[in-house]
Amino acid sequence: MKRPFVSKDQLVRIAERYPTPFHLYDEAGMRANAQAVMDAFSWNPGFKEYFAVKANPNPTLISLLGEYGCGCDCSSATELMLADALGFRGRDIMFSSNDTPAEDFRLARELGAVINFDDISHIEFFEEVAGPIPPVVSCRFNPGGTFQLANGIMDNPGDSKFGMTEGQLFDAFRMLRDKGAREFGLHALLASNTVTDDYYPVLARLLFELAVRLERETGAHVTFVNLSGGVGIPYRPDERPNDIRAIGEGVRKAYEEVLVPAGMGDVAVCAEMGRFMAGPYGCLVTRVVHEKHIYKDYVGVDATACDLIRPAMYGAYHHITVMGQAGGPDKSELPATHVYDVTGNLCENNDKFARDRELPEVEVGDLLVIHDTGAHGRAMGYNYNGRLRAAEVLLREDGSTELIRRAETPVDYFATLDATPLGRQVIARCNREDGRHA
Ligand SMILES: *Cc1c(COP(=O)(O)O)cnc(C)c1O
């Protein structure tokens, strides 16, 4: 059984303070997990987790992870600005981009971030638009074909736009070496949301073996191997969570069997986990506003796919706990006796957080917790149907709460229309409305 990180009474009090919907984050859980990650890789003195900013670009959460030694993995100029504003400097920033715009490379170079080249053609492009190749560089590998783990998890690198072929990788290392690079990293992301302790160890062995060959054949000094993201979380209640300690030990075994005998026992292991660092420590809190009974039974909530697109986009499962409401019973442990589609209000039939989900009987006014929205939740939000994205609230370790991002307002939504007189007319109308409610 998946339990929310808040109790029903706690949540009722929080929802009295912050109007639904909002994403709620669990500081205690996030801290404990960050510490567990650091402990699992403490055998590797150079270990560094670069939190994948795209998973949750909230300054408070990124800074919290920074306390554990995490850096930032950025993929765009705005993410770089965020990392810079929060005090991340130089090698604390990994820039893992693709199809990279010139201005993004320029900013990454200016900040001294580690450039992780996605393609061999980006090396000359970088020199043209951003300047000389920096001393520390990295290249992204794509082995092609399919990538399969023992438990059947499979992904399809041959169909993925990321990274370089093996031949290109050797050429890129030589090119970068000739252009003055002195420290090299190797990076790959071959599978996503892997709920198995095998993924990192299998990937690590593959990259370690390649690193040995790259160093021998090109003379480039490999100083880090970046295992990137892809470590999964149990979205479904029947999935067994990854054991980060076992994952760390599996990577250590590959390290000791491949890198140490090759005289490369000084290589740092890096990661760019997003989902694993944040996913389980967030939930979307939403209230039931309507019930509808036609050919199926529908529960209409006040959140939409604009707050969490994963179910609509990937058919992703997000567990839902019915919590209940003020003055009513705690429903969080009640057995499932009904079957519902849980929907938002977008004019799109895929705006459903769950289809045919077994839940306890739901009533209008009930609070629902939609689990595991801490990564790729608010971050993937959008504004279809003129819907405004939800706020973010942090549940502190001491039980207090803090608003760490306010909800969007109509003024935010219309702000970019200021290019034309008609647009400014819309903004003025919206400001009037804003004034009325203030
Ligand atoms: C998305 C991404 C990550 C994070 O992936 P998770 O599955 O959230 O861990 C890390 N690195 C790169 C380059 C990515 O694109």
XYZ file of C-alpha atoms and ligand atoms in Angstrom:
453
model
C 0.000 0.000 0.000
C 1.315 3.433 -0.929
C 0.832 5.973 1.847
C 0.977 9.747 1.444
C 3.654 11.571 3.434
C 0.948 13.651 5.149
C -1.951 12.556 7.314
C -5.531 13.476 6.511
C -5.758 15.981 9.392
C -2.451 17.564 8.454
C -3.578 17.898 4.839
C -6.945 19.420 5.767
C -5.081 22.107 7.739
C -2.626 22.753 4.897
C -5.482 23.037 2.384
C -7.151 25.630 4.621
C -4.057 27.780 4.191
C -3.315 27.183 0.487
C -6.140 26.893 -2.049
C -6.103 23.662 -4.060
C -4.619 22.522 -6.329
C -0.977 22.667 -5.241
C 2.085 20.460 -5.338
C 3.215 19.586 -1.823
C 6.825 18.566 -1.161
C 8.238 16.526 1.692
C 11.455 18.070 2.998
C 12.233 15.217 5.399
C 11.859 12.548 2.725
C 13.909 14.443 0.200
C 16.720 15.012 2.683
C 16.832 11.390 3.841
C 16.979 10.178 0.242
C 19.727 12.650 -0.727
C 21.782 11.443 2.234
C 21.181 7.794 1.218
C 22.435 8.561 -2.306
C 25.606 10.175 -0.947
C 26.179 7.247 1.433
C 25.660 4.666 -1.339
C 28.447 6.205 -3.426
C 30.744 7.337 -0.595
C 33.237 4.620 -1.688
C 34.002 6.870 -4.682
C 35.724 10.024 -3.411
C 34.888 12.052 -6.519
C 31.205 11.065 -6.636
C 28.900 13.874 -7.683
C 25.162 13.924 -8.237
C 24.102 16.722 -10.575
C 20.380 17.119 -9.896
C 18.520 17.223 -13.229
C 17.020 20.699 -12.933
C 14.413 19.970 -15.618
C 12.770 17.498 -13.222
C 11.944 20.220 -10.715
C 13.311 23.715 -11.298
C 12.325 25.067 -7.887
C 15.118 27.102 -6.236
C 14.255 26.001 -2.694
C 14.474 22.312 -3.604
C 17.633 22.682 -5.704
C 19.324 24.527 -2.823
C 18.198 21.889 -0.360
C 19.871 19.216 -2.509
C 22.921 21.475 -2.787
C 23.391 21.047 0.984
C 24.216 17.388 0.297
C 26.815 18.267 -2.310
C 24.528 17.985 -5.323
C 25.319 20.132 -8.329
C 22.979 21.053 -11.181
C 22.460 19.262 -14.483
C 21.194 21.958 -16.859
C 19.975 21.643 -20.432
C 19.009 25.203 -21.342
C 20.061 28.810 -20.822
C 17.264 29.443 -18.340
C 18.245 26.415 -16.272
C 21.825 27.703 -16.327
C 20.625 31.103 -15.081
C 18.776 29.370 -12.268
C 21.859 27.385 -11.229
C 24.031 30.501 -11.402
C 21.573 32.539 -9.334
C 21.616 29.863 -6.644
C 25.396 30.033 -6.376
C 26.372 26.927 -8.328
C 29.693 27.568 -10.016
C 31.931 25.987 -12.622
C 32.249 22.255 -12.144
C 29.118 22.166 -9.992
C 27.152 22.653 -13.207
C 26.865 19.940 -15.849
C 25.501 21.194 -19.158
C 23.864 18.193 -20.847
C 21.962 19.670 -23.768
C 21.078 18.567 -27.285
C 20.270 20.449 -30.504
C 21.897 23.239 -28.534
C 21.255 26.911 -29.364
C 24.331 29.139 -29.676
C 23.367 31.361 -26.758
C 23.053 28.354 -24.450
C 26.616 27.267 -25.239
C 27.805 30.849 -24.730
C 26.271 31.067 -21.273
C 27.471 27.592 -20.294
C 31.015 28.542 -21.244
C 30.774 31.882 -19.440
C 29.710 30.081 -16.253
C 32.508 27.528 -16.621
C 30.011 24.651 -16.654
C 31.176 21.216 -17.762
C 30.072 20.928 -21.387
C 28.671 17.505 -22.183
C 28.737 17.357 -25.996
C 25.736 15.549 -27.469
C 27.143 15.440 -30.993
C 30.515 15.547 -32.710
C 29.398 18.501 -34.872
C 28.825 20.552 -31.717
C 32.556 20.793 -31.067
C 33.217 23.160 -33.968
C 29.854 24.852 -33.466
C 30.848 25.529 -29.857
C 34.179 27.041 -30.920
C 32.433 29.279 -33.436
C 29.720 30.578 -31.150
C 31.152 30.323 -27.642
C 34.944 30.340 -27.884
C 37.843 27.980 -27.199
C 37.184 24.454 -25.930
C 37.388 24.425 -22.121
C 39.880 22.165 -20.308
C 37.163 19.882 -18.881
C 34.739 18.321 -21.378
C 32.396 15.382 -21.676
C 30.811 13.432 -24.523
C 27.508 11.614 -24.680
C 27.453 8.048 -26.006
C 24.659 6.275 -27.876
C 25.378 2.573 -28.521
C 22.452 2.198 -30.958
C 20.376 -0.974 -31.156
C 18.347 -1.955 -28.132
C 19.331 -1.912 -24.502
C 17.926 -4.665 -22.331
C 18.255 -5.592 -18.674
C 17.780 -9.047 -17.156
C 14.317 -8.212 -15.751
C 13.003 -7.405 -19.233
C 13.298 -3.602 -18.983
C 14.133 -2.470 -22.481
C 14.826 0.746 -24.265
C 15.678 1.663 -27.789
C 18.888 3.775 -28.117
C 18.877 3.112 -31.881
C 15.754 5.268 -32.099
C 17.002 7.955 -29.702
C 18.224 11.357 -30.896
C 20.816 11.644 -28.135
C 24.537 11.028 -28.125
C 27.270 9.947 -30.544
C 28.095 6.631 -32.146
C 31.138 4.802 -30.841
C 33.199 5.827 -33.878
C 32.234 9.471 -33.455
C 33.074 9.279 -29.760
C 36.673 8.224 -30.482
C 36.993 10.985 -33.099
C 35.464 13.551 -30.732
C 37.914 12.664 -27.955
C 40.846 13.093 -30.376
C 39.462 16.393 -31.687
C 38.873 17.753 -28.213
C 42.313 16.581 -27.081
C 43.932 18.356 -30.036
C 41.952 21.475 -29.189
C 43.375 21.547 -25.668
C 40.912 19.619 -23.489
C 42.739 17.908 -20.620
C 40.033 16.114 -18.626
C 37.374 13.962 -20.223
C 34.055 12.601 -19.135
C 31.850 9.947 -20.687
C 28.045 10.052 -20.428
C 25.047 7.953 -21.451
C 21.349 7.686 -20.605
C 20.041 4.419 -22.071
C 16.780 3.738 -20.232
C 14.213 5.742 -18.345
C 12.467 5.121 -15.003
C 14.220 1.792 -14.449
C 12.682 0.134 -11.401
C 15.540 -2.339 -10.920
C 18.851 -2.217 -9.082
C 20.612 -3.479 -12.245
C 20.457 -0.442 -14.516
C 23.299 1.652 -13.140
C 25.666 -1.316 -12.638
C 25.080 -2.590 -16.213
C 25.454 0.900 -17.673
C 28.515 1.590 -15.515
C 30.290 -1.540 -16.729
C 29.553 -0.639 -20.348
C 30.848 2.934 -19.880
C 33.856 1.883 -17.776
C 34.972 -0.590 -20.479
C 34.531 2.082 -23.115
C 36.429 4.625 -20.975
C 39.388 2.249 -20.729
C 39.480 1.831 -24.521
C 39.046 5.571 -25.102
C 41.928 6.432 -22.794
C 44.205 3.750 -24.293
C 43.446 4.545 -27.916
C 43.139 8.347 -27.859
C 45.427 9.264 -24.961
C 42.646 11.461 -23.566
C 42.615 11.431 -19.759
C 39.196 10.220 -18.591
C 38.482 11.683 -15.146
C 34.757 11.032 -14.788
C 31.997 8.728 -15.961
C 28.487 10.176 -15.829
C 25.705 7.609 -15.375
C 23.111 10.351 -15.964
C 19.454 9.825 -14.972
C 17.067 6.964 -15.529
C 16.930 5.506 -12.021
C 13.257 4.882 -11.422
C 10.697 5.081 -8.662
C 7.748 2.812 -7.836
C 4.768 4.705 -9.222
C 2.627 1.582 -8.771
C 1.862 0.190 -5.332
C 3.063 -3.311 -6.316
C 6.518 -2.170 -7.453
C 9.553 -2.690 -5.257
C 11.506 0.540 -4.741
C 15.087 0.649 -5.968
C 17.669 0.066 -3.260
C 20.211 2.839 -3.798
C 22.686 1.094 -1.501
C 22.593 -2.045 -3.723
C 22.889 0.168 -6.813
C 25.973 1.892 -5.358
C 27.523 -1.485 -4.521
C 26.791 -2.797 -8.030
C 28.554 0.195 -9.559
C 31.457 -0.295 -7.146
C 31.847 -3.927 -8.261
C 32.037 -2.903 -11.937
C 34.472 -0.132 -10.986
C 36.759 -2.537 -9.147
C 36.596 -5.133 -11.908
C 37.099 -2.804 -14.862
C 38.617 0.575 -13.958
C 40.925 -0.345 -11.068
C 42.806 -3.123 -12.964
C 43.205 -0.698 -15.895
C 44.961 1.772 -13.610
C 41.968 4.126 -13.709
C 41.029 3.961 -10.037
C 40.881 7.747 -9.792
C 37.835 8.154 -12.061
C 34.918 9.990 -10.445
C 31.430 8.549 -10.825
C 28.754 11.128 -11.585
C 24.981 10.977 -11.839
C 22.234 13.272 -13.090
C 19.232 11.808 -11.330
C 16.054 13.833 -11.362
C 13.181 11.444 -10.773
C 14.929 9.442 -8.052
C 15.929 12.592 -6.122
C 12.546 14.300 -6.158
C 9.728 12.172 -7.599
C 8.377 10.437 -4.477
C 8.773 13.568 -2.325
C 6.052 15.513 -4.079
C 2.328 15.031 -4.542
C -0.435 16.965 -6.230
C -3.155 17.939 -3.780
C -6.506 18.480 -5.446
C -10.134 18.712 -4.374
C -13.160 16.969 -5.830
C -15.516 19.582 -7.292
C -17.939 17.403 -9.263
C -19.218 13.881 -9.613
C -20.695 12.758 -12.891
C -22.449 9.495 -13.675
C -23.015 8.648 -17.339
C -21.683 5.528 -19.046
C -18.909 5.594 -16.466
C -18.497 7.205 -13.062
C -16.380 10.350 -13.105
C -14.754 12.304 -10.321
C -13.943 15.868 -11.430
C -11.108 17.548 -9.532
C -9.726 21.099 -9.538
C -6.315 20.109 -10.941
C -5.792 19.390 -14.637
C -3.223 17.815 -16.920
C -1.670 21.318 -16.961
C -0.467 20.493 -13.428
C 0.605 16.923 -14.220
C 0.772 15.850 -17.847
C 2.360 12.403 -17.391
C -0.907 10.420 -17.375
C -2.191 12.245 -20.476
C 1.137 12.183 -22.301
C 2.500 8.735 -21.528
C -0.503 6.962 -20.006
C 1.628 7.011 -16.855
C 0.224 5.569 -13.638
C 0.059 7.898 -10.648
C -1.341 6.411 -7.487
C -4.242 8.285 -5.897
C -5.220 8.329 -2.234
C -8.629 9.694 -1.252
C -8.001 11.607 1.982
C -11.464 12.951 2.889
C -12.431 16.442 4.057
C -12.752 18.667 7.128
C -15.244 17.225 9.585
C -15.415 13.917 7.703
C -13.729 10.576 8.200
C -10.117 9.792 7.286
C -10.602 7.866 4.033
C -6.925 7.207 3.352
C -7.030 3.607 4.603
C -10.499 2.690 3.390
C -10.822 -0.240 0.979
C -11.518 0.449 -2.697
C -15.200 -0.192 -3.347
C -15.834 1.971 -6.418
C -14.358 2.413 -9.882
C -13.831 5.924 -11.251
C -12.149 7.957 -13.932
C -10.531 10.905 -12.142
C -10.570 13.892 -14.474
C -9.533 17.513 -14.800
C -11.561 20.127 -16.668
C -9.570 20.498 -19.909
C -11.596 20.126 -23.104
C -9.561 17.034 -23.953
C -10.669 13.525 -23.117
C -7.137 12.544 -22.150
C -7.284 14.938 -19.185
C -7.662 12.025 -16.796
C -5.394 11.393 -13.828
C -6.713 7.847 -13.682
C -8.944 5.576 -15.729
C -11.048 2.791 -14.212
C -9.324 3.289 -10.885
C -10.532 1.408 -7.831
C -11.003 3.877 -4.993
C -13.084 4.241 -1.840
C -16.338 6.122 -2.380
C -15.487 9.720 -3.256
C -17.593 12.753 -2.299
C -17.516 16.332 -3.514
C -15.155 18.290 -1.246
C -12.772 15.383 -0.640
C -9.079 16.056 -0.901
C -7.147 13.682 -3.136
C -3.415 13.078 -3.086
C -1.950 12.232 -6.487
C 1.380 10.624 -5.654
C 4.907 11.002 -7.025
C 4.694 14.420 -8.668
C 7.999 15.716 -7.274
C 9.805 15.174 -10.578
C 8.468 15.935 -14.060
C 5.253 17.203 -12.416
C 4.923 20.989 -12.066
C 7.991 21.163 -14.315
C 6.089 19.816 -17.328
C 3.116 22.090 -16.700
C 1.497 24.053 -19.464
C -1.366 26.453 -20.042
C -3.782 24.795 -22.441
C -7.392 25.970 -22.127
C -6.075 29.060 -20.328
C -5.489 26.973 -17.229
C -3.050 28.399 -14.723
C -0.348 26.302 -13.154
C -0.569 25.380 -9.476
C 1.484 26.604 -6.545
C 4.251 24.657 -4.804
C 4.255 24.241 -1.036
C 7.048 22.757 1.058
C 6.162 20.671 4.099
C 9.064 21.387 6.413
C 10.639 18.794 8.677
C 9.037 20.484 11.706
C 5.550 20.169 10.175
C 5.264 23.835 9.164
C 4.642 24.797 5.545
C 6.116 27.358 3.205
C 4.894 28.611 -0.159
C 7.895 28.066 -2.462
C 6.157 29.074 -5.699
C 2.847 30.891 -5.926
C 0.113 29.816 -8.296
C 0.012 31.509 -11.686
C -2.415 34.397 -12.133
C -4.247 35.649 -15.233
C -1.737 38.540 -15.288
C 1.086 35.991 -15.688
C -0.844 34.191 -18.378
C -1.512 37.288 -20.503
C 1.831 39.039 -19.875
C 3.398 38.095 -23.207
C 0.585 39.731 -25.196
C 2.168 43.149 -24.609
C 3.489 43.118 -28.191
C 0.303 44.628 -29.672
C -2.300 47.259 -28.673
C -5.026 44.564 -28.700
C -2.917 42.427 -26.417
C -2.361 45.358 -24.064
C -6.144 45.815 -24.013
C -6.433 42.232 -22.779
C -3.780 42.845 -20.123
C -5.607 45.992 -18.936
C -8.892 44.052 -18.645
C -7.125 41.359 -16.701
C -5.468 43.863 -14.352
C -8.922 45.274 -13.615
C -10.109 41.795 -12.636
C -7.007 41.311 -10.527
C -7.732 44.588 -8.702
C -11.306 43.497 -7.956
C -10.143 40.322 -6.189
C -7.197 41.885 -4.387
C 16.005 13.821 -18.184
C 17.461 13.732 -17.982
C 17.997 13.394 -16.735
C 17.144 13.019 -15.554
O 16.427 11.873 -15.785
P 15.574 11.186 -14.621
O 14.894 10.067 -15.307
O 14.649 12.226 -14.102
O 16.531 10.744 -13.582
C 19.358 13.411 -16.588
N 20.176 13.749 -17.609
C 19.705 14.090 -18.814
C 20.659 14.459 -19.884
C 18.344 14.084 -19.043
O 17.875 14.412 -20.251
